[in-house]
Amino acid sequence: MYNDNQTQRTKYFIERFLQMLKSNGEIEFNSFPICGLLELSRQFVSMPTGIRELSAEYIKNSITQIIDSSILYKTKAEIPIKEVKSLFISMTLIKELKNTTYIPQLYNNLSDQNCYLGFIRTLQHVLKRNTSVKQEEYSLIDELISLIIEYLEQQGNTISELYAICNNWFRQDFLSCEIVSTKIFSHLKGLVRPHLHKHNSTKCSIMVETDISTESNIHSFIEKIITQYELENKIKSRKNRKAASKKWFYFELIKLDGLYVDRVLNDLSDKIVMYKEISKTQFNFLIKKENKLYQTNSKRANTTVKIKHFENLWKNTNFTNVNDYIYSEMLRLNEWMQILNQSTDKRTAFMTLWSIMEFMMVHSVNDNKLDSVVKNFIPYMGLFYFRKISKTFFRRLVALHSEDSQYSSLFLIEHIDNNLISNGINEENLTIADKFCIFIFYKKFKNTWWNTINFKFATNEFINQQTLQNFNSVSDSQKSLAQLEVVLNNDIKQMYRLRNMLTHSGINDSKILDNTYVRLKYYVETIINAISYSWIHDIGKQKTLTEINDYKRVDYNSYKNSLKFIISNTNNNGSHLELLKLMNFKGTTTMPPNRFSFLGEIEKMFD
């Protein structure tokens, strides 16, 4: 039987684990690094020599910054698990020597199944401590979960399927955290890839029909693809059969989970289609899975961008009063957006998005492109940071309350309104987002946020802990923004590394691309909307892109300097409206109002 402290930790682990599985791939800046140690070290060892020489310093700095902030590393002396000792040695060597010599060793540690099992045992060790729960233990649990998920993702496991399995156990035994955690840990340990002959597999085949004059090349290409998967221990039991103009390639795919086989078959099909298009060779092929014809899902990049303010700019602007140079900037930005809309694959879309970023952020041929992007980009994200975490948290609360998002949204809004009014806060002209800001971040409501509410898919202890983490991010807002800047700096440099790989070496690292594309798209959307909003509301006084970026940097510096006074005035003088300056800073450029636009018609009901 677990005691109260063990139960508290275990409940938090289960619910946070499910949350992180469900939100995997979402943009989240306030919990753990966007790009973890395993992915960064993998990039280093897999890069071509020339690109590695250009990127080594950036990767080393990113890894060192993660190690410096790691709770796991800081508490390594308290962890008796032998499987993670070699990892701590590698981290220490990189941190102290400050060179790249031991990054391959770090990668080998993190990608080793014994280290993965060590993370699981470390997590179990932390959960079973008899001592009272410390606040930093929640961060340690988050970090260990992140390392476990990153390992599984690198191995090819489908995170959405893992979520479905574990969430089903959680719903079945909601009241017994001991039973649920036992099932989860047993399942996680069972995901370690055993010897191939002991692992479940799926019989597959590829049939190619082609002219004898071209069969040699296409056959060798397919052999190459299959061999690459075999080298990665993803394929076994290969054999071929040929008859006249047809050749069959038989193999068994290691079945890591229910969706993994489909992902590999889709990848095989995409590569064969690519070969057919680029070589202009005429041939037919089909893929079978367990002797049934397999219909592949064609990959296409989601290039749809959410730029409502840019669309409103063209819809509502009287161009008579628009400066000619600014008008040319609007046209060029629109041309880039048209190129993006015509992109048919993720690689091309990524390169277009990066070009749009450079167009908006770099204004002189004499500037270092990367430095200019970082310098001008971070202020936009910093000014919207607390909006982002507030919006993300409200959406999660809605999802955790019930299956009916509309009902839960209305219920939570009413709860917030009642609490504000009962505490003498009944301000007019506040958006739902503004009210939520005051409710979550005002000290008067601390630890009493959800006392009268029962969430269907989470315990109140978990909800309160998550709310407290958001509250603390504002209480120490300057530290939060400093951490954000480090994360964004590393992320932009990762994107630049990928851009260099695609441009200079032609190598397409699909793992980096998948991990990076969605975030770059979000960054571009945020900046275009911010610039467009400024252009819409400054008719006659519109600024060039260079000027807007300059003004944003000034605004961001003023914003950071004002944060300590905002928190002080709120908590010491009871000025709850001061908190709204976190979301609606009035600087030299206009900003969109703070809204939860995802609520749609519900939001309009309360405006």
Coordinates of C-alpha atoms in Angstrom, one line a residue:
M1 CA 0.0 0.0 0.0
Y2 CA 1.2 3.5 -0.8
N3 CA 1.3 6.2 1.9
D4 CA -0.1 9.7 1.3
N5 CA 3.2 11.1 -0.2
Q6 CA 3.7 8.2 -2.5
T7 CA 0.0 8.4 -3.6
Q8 CA 0.3 12.1 -4.3
R9 CA 3.4 11.6 -6.5
T10 CA 2.0 8.6 -8.3
K11 CA -1.3 10.4 -9.1
Y12 CA 0.6 13.3 -10.5
F13 CA 2.8 11.0 -12.6
I14 CA -0.1 9.1 -14.1
E15 CA -2.0 12.2 -15.1
R16 CA 1.0 14.2 -16.3
F17 CA 2.2 11.2 -18.3
L18 CA -1.2 11.0 -20.0
Q19 CA -1.2 14.7 -20.6
M20 CA 2.3 14.7 -22.2
L21 CA 1.4 11.7 -24.4
K22 CA -1.7 13.4 -25.6
S23 CA -0.1 16.8 -26.2
N24 CA 3.0 15.3 -27.8
G25 CA 4.0 17.5 -30.7
E26 CA 2.1 20.5 -29.4
I27 CA 4.0 23.7 -28.8
E28 CA 4.7 24.0 -25.1
F29 CA 7.3 26.3 -23.8
N30 CA 6.9 26.3 -20.0
S31 CA 7.7 22.7 -18.9
F32 CA 10.8 21.2 -20.6
P33 CA 13.1 21.8 -23.5
I34 CA 11.5 21.7 -27.0
C35 CA 14.4 19.6 -28.3
G36 CA 15.8 17.1 -25.8
L37 CA 19.2 15.6 -25.3
L38 CA 18.5 12.5 -27.4
E39 CA 17.4 14.4 -30.4
L40 CA 20.2 17.0 -30.3
S41 CA 22.9 14.3 -29.9
R42 CA 21.3 12.3 -32.7
Q43 CA 21.5 15.3 -35.0
F44 CA 25.2 15.7 -34.1
V45 CA 26.2 12.1 -34.9
S46 CA 24.0 11.9 -38.1
M47 CA 24.9 15.2 -39.7
P48 CA 27.3 15.3 -42.8
T49 CA 30.8 16.4 -41.8
G50 CA 30.5 19.8 -43.4
I51 CA 27.2 20.7 -41.7
R52 CA 28.5 19.3 -38.4
E53 CA 31.5 21.7 -38.6
L54 CA 29.1 24.6 -39.0
S55 CA 26.7 23.5 -36.3
A56 CA 28.9 21.8 -33.7
E57 CA 29.2 24.9 -31.5
Y58 CA 25.4 25.6 -31.5
I59 CA 24.5 22.0 -30.7
K60 CA 27.1 21.8 -27.9
N61 CA 25.8 25.1 -26.4
S62 CA 22.2 23.8 -26.6
I63 CA 23.1 20.5 -24.9
T64 CA 25.1 22.3 -22.2
Q65 CA 22.2 24.6 -21.5
I66 CA 19.8 21.6 -21.1
I67 CA 22.3 19.9 -18.8
D68 CA 22.6 23.1 -16.7
S69 CA 18.9 23.3 -16.2
S70 CA 18.3 19.6 -15.7
I71 CA 16.8 18.6 -12.3
L72 CA 17.8 15.0 -13.0
Y73 CA 21.4 16.0 -13.4
K74 CA 21.3 18.3 -10.3
T75 CA 20.0 15.5 -8.1
K76 CA 22.2 12.7 -9.6
A77 CA 23.8 12.0 -6.2
E78 CA 20.4 11.0 -4.8
I79 CA 19.7 8.5 -7.6
P80 CA 21.0 5.0 -6.9
I81 CA 20.0 3.5 -10.3
K82 CA 23.0 2.0 -11.9
E83 CA 21.6 2.1 -15.5
V84 CA 21.8 5.9 -15.6
K85 CA 25.3 6.3 -14.1
S86 CA 27.1 6.2 -17.5
L87 CA 24.6 8.9 -18.7
F88 CA 25.6 11.2 -15.8
I89 CA 29.3 10.7 -16.7
S90 CA 28.7 11.7 -20.3
M91 CA 26.7 14.8 -19.2
T92 CA 29.5 15.8 -16.7
L93 CA 32.2 15.4 -19.4
I94 CA 30.3 17.6 -21.8
K95 CA 29.4 20.2 -19.2
E96 CA 32.9 20.5 -17.7
L97 CA 35.0 20.2 -20.8
K98 CA 32.7 22.2 -23.0
N99 CA 33.6 20.5 -26.2
T100 CA 31.9 18.0 -28.6
T101 CA 34.1 15.0 -28.0
Y102 CA 31.6 13.2 -25.8
I103 CA 28.4 14.0 -27.6
P104 CA 28.4 10.7 -29.5
Q105 CA 28.9 8.9 -26.1
L106 CA 25.8 10.9 -24.8
Y107 CA 23.8 9.7 -27.8
N108 CA 24.8 6.1 -27.3
N109 CA 23.8 6.3 -23.6
L110 CA 20.4 7.9 -24.4
S111 CA 19.5 5.5 -27.2
D112 CA 20.5 2.4 -25.2
Q113 CA 17.6 0.4 -23.9
N114 CA 19.3 -0.1 -20.5
C115 CA 19.3 3.7 -20.0
Y116 CA 15.7 3.8 -21.0
L117 CA 14.9 1.1 -18.4
G118 CA 17.0 3.2 -16.0
F119 CA 14.7 6.2 -16.5
I120 CA 11.7 4.0 -15.7
R121 CA 13.4 2.6 -12.5
T122 CA 14.5 6.1 -11.5
L123 CA 10.9 7.3 -11.9
Q124 CA 9.7 4.4 -9.7
H125 CA 12.3 5.3 -7.2
V126 CA 11.2 8.9 -7.0
L127 CA 7.5 7.9 -6.7
K128 CA 8.2 5.6 -3.8
R129 CA 10.1 8.0 -1.6
N130 CA 8.6 8.2 1.9
T131 CA 9.5 11.9 2.4
S132 CA 7.1 14.7 2.0
V133 CA 6.7 15.9 -1.6
K134 CA 8.9 18.8 -2.7
Q135 CA 7.9 21.2 -5.5
E136 CA 11.0 20.3 -7.6
E137 CA 10.0 16.6 -7.6
Y138 CA 7.2 17.5 -10.0
S139 CA 9.7 19.0 -12.4
L140 CA 11.9 15.9 -12.0
I141 CA 8.9 13.6 -12.8
D142 CA 8.2 15.8 -15.9
E143 CA 11.8 15.5 -17.1
L144 CA 11.9 11.7 -16.7
I145 CA 8.6 11.4 -18.6
S146 CA 10.0 13.5 -21.3
L147 CA 13.1 11.3 -21.6
I148 CA 11.0 8.2 -21.8
I149 CA 8.7 9.6 -24.5
E150 CA 11.6 10.8 -26.5
Y151 CA 13.3 7.4 -26.4
L152 CA 10.1 5.6 -27.5
E153 CA 9.5 8.1 -30.3
Q154 CA 13.1 7.7 -31.6
Q155 CA 12.6 3.9 -31.6
G156 CA 9.5 4.3 -33.8
N157 CA 6.7 3.7 -31.3
T158 CA 3.4 5.4 -31.9
I159 CA 2.8 7.8 -29.1
S160 CA -0.9 8.2 -29.8
E161 CA -1.4 4.4 -29.5
L162 CA 0.5 4.4 -26.2
Y163 CA -1.8 7.2 -24.9
A164 CA -4.9 5.2 -25.9
I165 CA -3.7 2.1 -24.0
C166 CA -2.7 3.9 -20.8
N167 CA -5.7 6.2 -20.8
N168 CA -8.0 3.2 -21.0
W169 CA -6.3 1.7 -17.9
F170 CA -6.7 5.1 -16.1
R171 CA -10.4 5.2 -16.8
Q172 CA -10.9 1.6 -15.8
D173 CA -9.1 2.0 -12.4
F174 CA -9.5 5.7 -11.8
L175 CA -9.5 5.3 -8.0
S176 CA -6.5 3.1 -7.8
C177 CA -3.3 4.9 -8.8
E178 CA -1.2 1.9 -7.6
I179 CA -2.9 -0.5 -10.1
V180 CA -2.7 2.0 -13.0
S181 CA 0.9 2.9 -12.4
T182 CA 1.8 -0.8 -12.2
K183 CA 0.2 -1.5 -15.6
I184 CA 1.9 1.5 -17.2
F185 CA 5.4 0.6 -15.9
S186 CA 4.9 -3.0 -17.0
H187 CA 3.9 -1.9 -20.4
L188 CA 6.7 0.6 -20.8
K189 CA 9.3 -2.1 -19.9
G190 CA 7.7 -4.4 -22.4
L191 CA 8.2 -1.9 -25.2
V192 CA 12.0 -2.5 -25.1
R193 CA 12.8 -4.2 -28.4
P194 CA 13.8 -7.8 -27.7
H195 CA 15.7 -10.1 -30.1
L196 CA 14.1 -10.0 -33.5
H197 CA 13.1 -13.7 -33.5
K198 CA 11.0 -13.1 -30.3
H199 CA 9.2 -10.0 -31.6
N200 CA 5.8 -9.9 -33.3
S201 CA 6.1 -9.1 -37.0
T202 CA 3.9 -8.5 -40.0
K203 CA 4.4 -10.2 -43.3
C204 CA 4.6 -7.7 -46.2
S205 CA 5.6 -7.7 -49.8
I206 CA 6.3 -5.4 -52.7
M207 CA 5.6 -6.4 -56.3
V208 CA 7.2 -4.5 -59.2
E209 CA 6.3 -5.0 -62.8
T210 CA 8.6 -3.2 -65.3
D211 CA 10.3 -3.5 -68.6
I212 CA 13.5 -5.6 -68.7
S213 CA 15.6 -2.6 -69.8
T214 CA 14.9 -0.7 -66.6
E215 CA 14.3 -3.4 -64.1
S216 CA 17.9 -3.5 -62.8
N217 CA 17.8 0.0 -61.5
I218 CA 14.4 0.0 -59.9
H219 CA 15.0 -3.4 -58.3
S220 CA 18.3 -2.1 -56.8
F221 CA 16.6 1.0 -55.5
I222 CA 14.0 -1.1 -53.6
E223 CA 16.7 -3.5 -52.3
K224 CA 18.5 -0.4 -51.0
I225 CA 15.4 0.9 -49.1
I226 CA 14.7 -2.6 -47.6
T227 CA 18.4 -3.0 -46.6
Q228 CA 18.4 0.4 -44.8
Y229 CA 15.4 -0.8 -42.7
E230 CA 17.1 -4.1 -42.1
L231 CA 20.2 -2.3 -40.8
E232 CA 18.0 -0.5 -38.3
N233 CA 16.6 -3.9 -37.1
K234 CA 13.1 -3.1 -38.4
I235 CA 12.9 -5.8 -41.0
K236 CA 13.7 -9.6 -41.0
S237 CA 13.3 -12.7 -43.1
R238 CA 13.9 -11.2 -46.5
K239 CA 13.5 -13.1 -49.7
N240 CA 12.8 -12.4 -53.4
R241 CA 11.0 -14.1 -56.3
K242 CA 11.1 -13.2 -60.0
A243 CA 8.9 -14.4 -62.8
A244 CA 9.0 -12.8 -66.3
S245 CA 8.5 -9.0 -65.9
K246 CA 7.5 -9.2 -62.2
K247 CA 9.6 -9.3 -59.1
W248 CA 8.3 -9.8 -55.5
F249 CA 10.2 -8.6 -52.5
Y250 CA 9.1 -10.5 -49.3
F251 CA 10.0 -9.4 -45.8
E252 CA 8.6 -9.2 -42.3
L253 CA 8.3 -5.8 -40.6
I254 CA 8.9 -5.7 -36.8
K255 CA 5.6 -4.7 -35.2
L256 CA 6.5 -2.2 -32.5
D257 CA 2.8 -1.2 -32.2
G258 CA -0.4 -1.1 -34.3
L259 CA 0.5 2.0 -36.4
Y260 CA 4.2 1.5 -36.9
V261 CA 3.9 -1.0 -39.7
D262 CA 1.6 1.4 -41.6
R263 CA 4.1 4.2 -41.2
V264 CA 6.9 2.1 -42.7
L265 CA 4.8 1.0 -45.6
N266 CA 3.8 4.6 -46.3
D267 CA 7.4 5.6 -46.3
L268 CA 8.3 2.7 -48.7
S269 CA 5.5 3.8 -51.0
D270 CA 6.5 7.4 -51.0
K271 CA 10.1 6.6 -51.8
I272 CA 9.1 4.4 -54.7
V273 CA 6.7 7.1 -56.1
M274 CA 9.5 9.6 -55.8
Y275 CA 11.9 7.4 -57.8
K276 CA 9.2 6.9 -60.4
E277 CA 8.6 10.6 -60.8
I278 CA 12.3 11.7 -60.8
S279 CA 13.6 8.9 -63.1
K280 CA 10.5 9.1 -65.4
T281 CA 10.6 5.3 -65.5
Q282 CA 7.4 3.4 -66.4
F283 CA 6.6 0.6 -64.0
N284 CA 3.8 -0.6 -61.8
F285 CA 4.0 -1.6 -58.1
L286 CA 1.8 -2.7 -55.3
I287 CA 2.3 -3.3 -51.6
K288 CA 0.7 -6.1 -49.6
K289 CA 0.3 -6.4 -45.9
E290 CA -0.6 -9.9 -44.6
N291 CA -1.5 -10.9 -48.2
K292 CA -4.0 -8.0 -48.5
L293 CA -3.5 -5.1 -50.9
Y294 CA -2.3 -2.1 -48.8
Q295 CA -3.7 1.4 -49.6
T296 CA -1.1 3.9 -48.7
N297 CA -1.8 7.3 -47.3
S298 CA 0.0 9.9 -49.4
K299 CA 2.0 12.4 -47.4
R300 CA 1.3 16.1 -48.0
A301 CA 2.4 19.0 -45.9
N302 CA -0.2 20.9 -44.1
T303 CA 0.7 24.3 -45.5
T304 CA -2.5 26.1 -44.3
V305 CA -1.5 29.0 -42.1
K306 CA -3.7 30.8 -39.7
I307 CA -3.2 34.5 -40.6
K308 CA -6.6 36.1 -40.1
H309 CA -5.0 39.6 -39.5
F310 CA -3.1 39.3 -42.8
E311 CA -6.3 38.4 -44.6
N312 CA -8.1 41.3 -42.9
L313 CA -5.3 43.6 -44.0
W314 CA -6.1 42.9 -47.7
K315 CA -9.9 42.9 -47.1
N316 CA -10.3 46.1 -45.1
T317 CA -7.3 48.4 -46.1
N318 CA -7.8 51.6 -48.2
F319 CA -4.6 51.5 -50.1
T320 CA -4.7 55.1 -51.1
N321 CA -3.0 56.1 -47.8
V322 CA -0.5 53.2 -47.8
N323 CA 3.2 54.2 -48.3
D324 CA 4.6 52.9 -51.6
Y325 CA 7.5 51.0 -49.9
I326 CA 5.2 49.4 -47.3
Y327 CA 2.8 48.5 -50.1
S328 CA 5.7 46.7 -51.9
E329 CA 6.5 44.8 -48.6
M330 CA 2.8 43.7 -48.4
L331 CA 3.0 42.5 -52.0
R332 CA 6.2 40.5 -51.4
L333 CA 4.9 38.9 -48.3
N334 CA 1.8 37.9 -50.1
E335 CA 3.9 36.4 -52.9
W336 CA 5.7 34.3 -50.4
M337 CA 2.4 33.1 -48.9
Q338 CA 1.3 32.1 -52.4
I339 CA 4.5 30.0 -52.9
L340 CA 3.8 28.4 -49.5
N341 CA 0.2 27.5 -50.5
Q342 CA 1.6 25.8 -53.7
S343 CA 4.0 23.6 -51.7
T344 CA 3.2 19.9 -51.9
D345 CA 5.7 18.4 -49.5
K346 CA 6.9 19.3 -46.0
R347 CA 10.5 19.9 -47.1
T348 CA 9.6 22.5 -49.7
A349 CA 7.1 24.1 -47.3
F350 CA 9.8 24.3 -44.5
M351 CA 12.2 26.0 -46.9
T352 CA 9.5 28.5 -47.9
L353 CA 8.6 29.2 -44.3
W354 CA 12.2 29.9 -43.4
S355 CA 12.5 32.2 -46.4
I356 CA 9.5 34.1 -45.1
M357 CA 11.1 34.3 -41.7
E358 CA 14.3 35.8 -43.2
F359 CA 12.3 38.2 -45.4
M360 CA 10.5 39.6 -42.3
M361 CA 13.5 39.5 -39.9
V362 CA 16.6 40.2 -42.0
H363 CA 17.0 43.7 -43.5
S364 CA 20.6 44.1 -44.6
V365 CA 23.0 42.0 -46.7
N366 CA 25.6 43.0 -44.2
D367 CA 23.7 41.4 -41.3
N368 CA 24.4 37.8 -40.0
K369 CA 21.2 36.1 -41.0
L370 CA 20.9 33.9 -38.0
D371 CA 21.7 36.6 -35.5
S372 CA 19.2 38.9 -37.2
V373 CA 16.4 36.3 -37.1
V374 CA 17.1 35.6 -33.4
K375 CA 17.4 39.2 -32.4
N376 CA 14.1 40.3 -34.1
F377 CA 12.1 37.1 -33.6
I378 CA 12.3 36.7 -29.8
P379 CA 10.5 39.9 -28.9
Y380 CA 7.4 38.8 -30.8
M381 CA 7.2 35.5 -28.9
G382 CA 8.2 37.1 -25.5
L383 CA 5.4 39.7 -25.7
F384 CA 2.9 36.8 -26.4
Y385 CA 4.4 34.3 -24.0
F386 CA 2.0 34.6 -21.1
R387 CA -0.9 34.7 -23.5
K388 CA 0.3 31.4 -25.0
I389 CA 0.6 29.5 -21.7
S390 CA -2.7 30.9 -20.5
K391 CA -4.6 29.9 -23.7
T392 CA -3.0 26.4 -23.7
F393 CA -3.8 25.8 -20.1
F394 CA -7.5 26.9 -20.5
R395 CA -7.9 24.5 -23.4
R396 CA -6.5 21.6 -21.3
L397 CA -8.8 22.4 -18.5
V398 CA -11.8 22.2 -20.8
A399 CA -10.6 18.8 -22.1
L400 CA -10.0 17.5 -18.6
H401 CA -13.4 18.6 -17.3
S402 CA -15.7 16.5 -19.6
E403 CA -16.2 15.1 -23.1
D404 CA -18.5 18.0 -24.0
S405 CA -16.1 20.9 -24.7
Q406 CA -18.9 23.5 -25.1
Y407 CA -20.5 22.6 -21.8
S408 CA -17.2 22.6 -20.0
S409 CA -16.2 25.9 -21.5
L410 CA -19.4 27.5 -20.3
F411 CA -19.1 25.8 -16.9
L412 CA -15.6 27.0 -16.3
I413 CA -16.3 30.5 -17.5
E414 CA -19.3 30.7 -15.1
H415 CA -17.1 29.4 -12.3
I416 CA -14.5 32.1 -13.0
D417 CA -17.1 34.9 -13.3
N418 CA -18.7 33.9 -9.9
N419 CA -15.3 33.9 -8.2
L420 CA -14.3 37.2 -9.5
I421 CA -17.7 38.8 -8.6
S422 CA -17.7 37.3 -5.1
N423 CA -14.3 38.9 -4.5
G424 CA -15.5 42.3 -5.7
I425 CA -14.0 42.1 -9.2
N426 CA -16.7 42.9 -11.7
E427 CA -15.0 44.9 -14.4
E428 CA -16.7 45.6 -17.6
N429 CA -15.1 45.2 -21.1
L430 CA -12.9 42.3 -20.0
T431 CA -12.6 39.4 -22.4
I432 CA -12.8 35.8 -21.2
A433 CA -9.0 35.6 -21.6
D434 CA -8.6 38.7 -19.4
K435 CA -10.8 37.2 -16.7
F436 CA -8.9 34.0 -16.8
C437 CA -5.7 35.9 -16.4
I438 CA -6.9 37.6 -13.2
F439 CA -8.3 34.4 -11.8
I440 CA -5.2 32.3 -12.4
F441 CA -2.5 34.8 -11.6
Y442 CA -4.0 37.0 -8.9
K443 CA -2.6 36.0 -5.5
K444 CA -6.0 36.2 -3.8
F445 CA -7.2 33.1 -5.6
K446 CA -4.0 31.0 -5.1
N447 CA -4.7 27.3 -4.1
T448 CA -8.5 27.9 -4.1
W449 CA -9.0 27.9 -7.8
W450 CA -11.0 24.7 -8.3
N451 CA -12.2 23.9 -4.8
T452 CA -15.9 23.4 -5.9
I453 CA -15.2 21.6 -9.2
N454 CA -14.8 18.0 -10.0
F455 CA -12.9 17.2 -13.2
K456 CA -13.9 14.0 -14.9
F457 CA -10.5 13.1 -16.4
A458 CA -8.1 14.4 -13.7
T459 CA -7.9 14.6 -9.9
N460 CA -8.2 18.0 -8.2
E461 CA -4.7 17.6 -6.8
F462 CA -3.3 17.3 -10.4
I463 CA -5.3 20.3 -11.6
N464 CA -4.2 22.4 -8.7
Q465 CA -0.6 21.4 -9.2
Q466 CA -0.7 22.4 -12.9
T467 CA -2.4 25.7 -12.0
L468 CA 0.3 26.4 -9.4
Q469 CA 3.0 25.8 -12.0
N470 CA 1.4 28.4 -14.3
F471 CA 1.0 30.8 -11.3
N472 CA 4.7 30.4 -10.5
S473 CA 5.7 31.2 -14.1
V474 CA 4.2 34.6 -13.6
S475 CA 5.3 35.1 -10.0
D476 CA 8.9 34.8 -11.3
S477 CA 8.1 36.2 -14.8
Q478 CA 11.6 37.5 -15.5
K479 CA 13.1 34.1 -15.0
S480 CA 10.4 32.5 -17.1
L481 CA 11.1 34.9 -20.0
A482 CA 14.9 34.3 -19.6
Q483 CA 14.2 30.5 -19.9
L484 CA 12.0 31.1 -22.9
E485 CA 14.7 33.1 -24.7
V486 CA 17.1 30.2 -24.2
V487 CA 14.6 27.7 -25.6
L488 CA 13.7 29.9 -28.6
N489 CA 17.4 30.7 -29.3
N490 CA 18.2 27.0 -29.5
D491 CA 15.1 26.2 -31.5
I492 CA 15.9 28.9 -34.2
K493 CA 19.4 27.5 -34.4
Q494 CA 18.1 24.0 -34.9
M495 CA 15.9 25.3 -37.7
Y496 CA 18.9 27.0 -39.3
R497 CA 20.8 23.7 -39.1
L498 CA 18.0 21.9 -41.0
R499 CA 17.9 24.8 -43.5
N500 CA 21.7 24.3 -44.1
M501 CA 21.3 20.6 -44.5
L502 CA 18.5 20.9 -47.0
T503 CA 20.2 23.7 -48.9
H504 CA 23.9 22.7 -49.0
S505 CA 24.0 18.9 -48.7
G506 CA 20.6 18.0 -50.0
I507 CA 20.1 15.6 -47.0
N508 CA 16.6 15.4 -45.7
D509 CA 16.6 14.4 -42.0
S510 CA 12.9 13.5 -41.6
K511 CA 13.2 13.3 -37.8
I512 CA 14.4 16.9 -37.5
L513 CA 11.9 18.0 -40.2
D514 CA 8.9 16.4 -38.4
N515 CA 10.1 17.8 -35.0
T516 CA 10.6 21.3 -36.4
Y517 CA 8.1 22.1 -39.2
V518 CA 5.0 22.7 -37.0
R519 CA 6.9 25.1 -34.7
L520 CA 8.3 27.1 -37.6
K521 CA 4.9 27.4 -39.1
Y522 CA 3.5 28.6 -35.7
Y523 CA 6.3 31.2 -35.4
V524 CA 5.7 32.5 -38.9
E525 CA 1.9 32.7 -38.3
T526 CA 2.5 34.7 -35.0
I527 CA 4.8 37.2 -36.7
I528 CA 2.7 37.7 -39.8
N529 CA -0.4 38.3 -37.7
A530 CA 1.4 40.8 -35.4
I531 CA 2.9 42.7 -38.3
S532 CA -0.5 42.7 -40.2
Y533 CA -2.3 44.0 -37.1
S534 CA 0.1 46.8 -36.8
W535 CA -0.4 47.8 -40.5
I536 CA -4.2 47.6 -40.1
H537 CA -4.3 49.9 -37.1
D538 CA -1.6 52.4 -38.1
I539 CA -3.0 53.6 -41.4
G540 CA -1.3 56.8 -42.4
K541 CA 1.5 56.0 -39.8
Q542 CA 2.4 52.6 -40.9
K543 CA 5.9 51.4 -40.3
T544 CA 8.3 49.3 -42.5
L545 CA 9.2 45.8 -41.5
T546 CA 12.5 47.1 -40.2
E547 CA 10.8 49.8 -38.1
I548 CA 8.3 47.4 -36.7
N549 CA 11.1 45.0 -35.7
D550 CA 13.0 47.9 -34.1
Y551 CA 9.9 49.0 -32.2
K552 CA 9.1 45.5 -31.0
R553 CA 12.6 45.1 -29.6
V554 CA 12.1 48.4 -27.7
D555 CA 8.7 47.3 -26.5
Y556 CA 10.0 43.9 -25.3
N557 CA 12.8 45.5 -23.3
S558 CA 10.3 47.9 -21.7
Y559 CA 7.9 44.9 -21.0
K560 CA 10.6 42.9 -19.2
N561 CA 11.6 45.9 -17.1
S562 CA 8.0 46.5 -16.1
L563 CA 7.3 42.9 -15.0
K564 CA 8.5 43.2 -11.4
F565 CA 6.4 46.3 -10.9
I566 CA 3.3 44.6 -12.4
I567 CA 3.6 41.7 -9.9
S568 CA 4.5 44.0 -7.0
N569 CA 1.5 46.3 -7.6
T570 CA -0.8 43.3 -8.0
N571 CA 0.1 41.4 -4.9
N572 CA 1.1 44.3 -2.5
N573 CA -1.4 46.9 -3.5
G574 CA -4.3 44.7 -4.7
S575 CA -4.3 46.2 -8.2
H576 CA -5.6 43.1 -10.0
L577 CA -6.0 45.0 -13.3
E578 CA -2.2 45.4 -13.4
L579 CA -2.0 41.7 -14.3
L580 CA -3.6 42.5 -17.6
K581 CA -0.4 44.3 -18.6
L582 CA 1.1 40.8 -18.8
M583 CA -1.2 40.1 -21.8
N584 CA -1.8 43.6 -23.2
F585 CA 1.4 45.6 -22.9
K586 CA 0.9 49.1 -24.3
G587 CA 4.1 49.9 -26.1
T588 CA 5.0 51.7 -29.3
T589 CA 3.3 49.2 -31.5
T590 CA -0.3 48.0 -31.4
M591 CA -1.2 44.5 -30.3
P592 CA -4.3 42.4 -30.9
P593 CA -6.6 42.2 -27.9
N594 CA -6.2 39.2 -25.5
R595 CA -8.8 36.7 -26.6
F596 CA -9.6 32.9 -26.6
S597 CA -10.6 32.9 -30.2
F598 CA -10.8 29.1 -30.3
L599 CA -14.0 29.5 -28.2
G600 CA -15.8 30.9 -31.3
E601 CA -19.4 31.8 -30.6
I602 CA -19.0 31.2 -26.9
E603 CA -16.6 34.0 -26.6
K604 CA -18.9 36.4 -28.4
M605 CA -21.7 35.6 -25.9
F606 CA -19.6 37.1 -23.1
D607 CA -18.1 40.1 -25.0

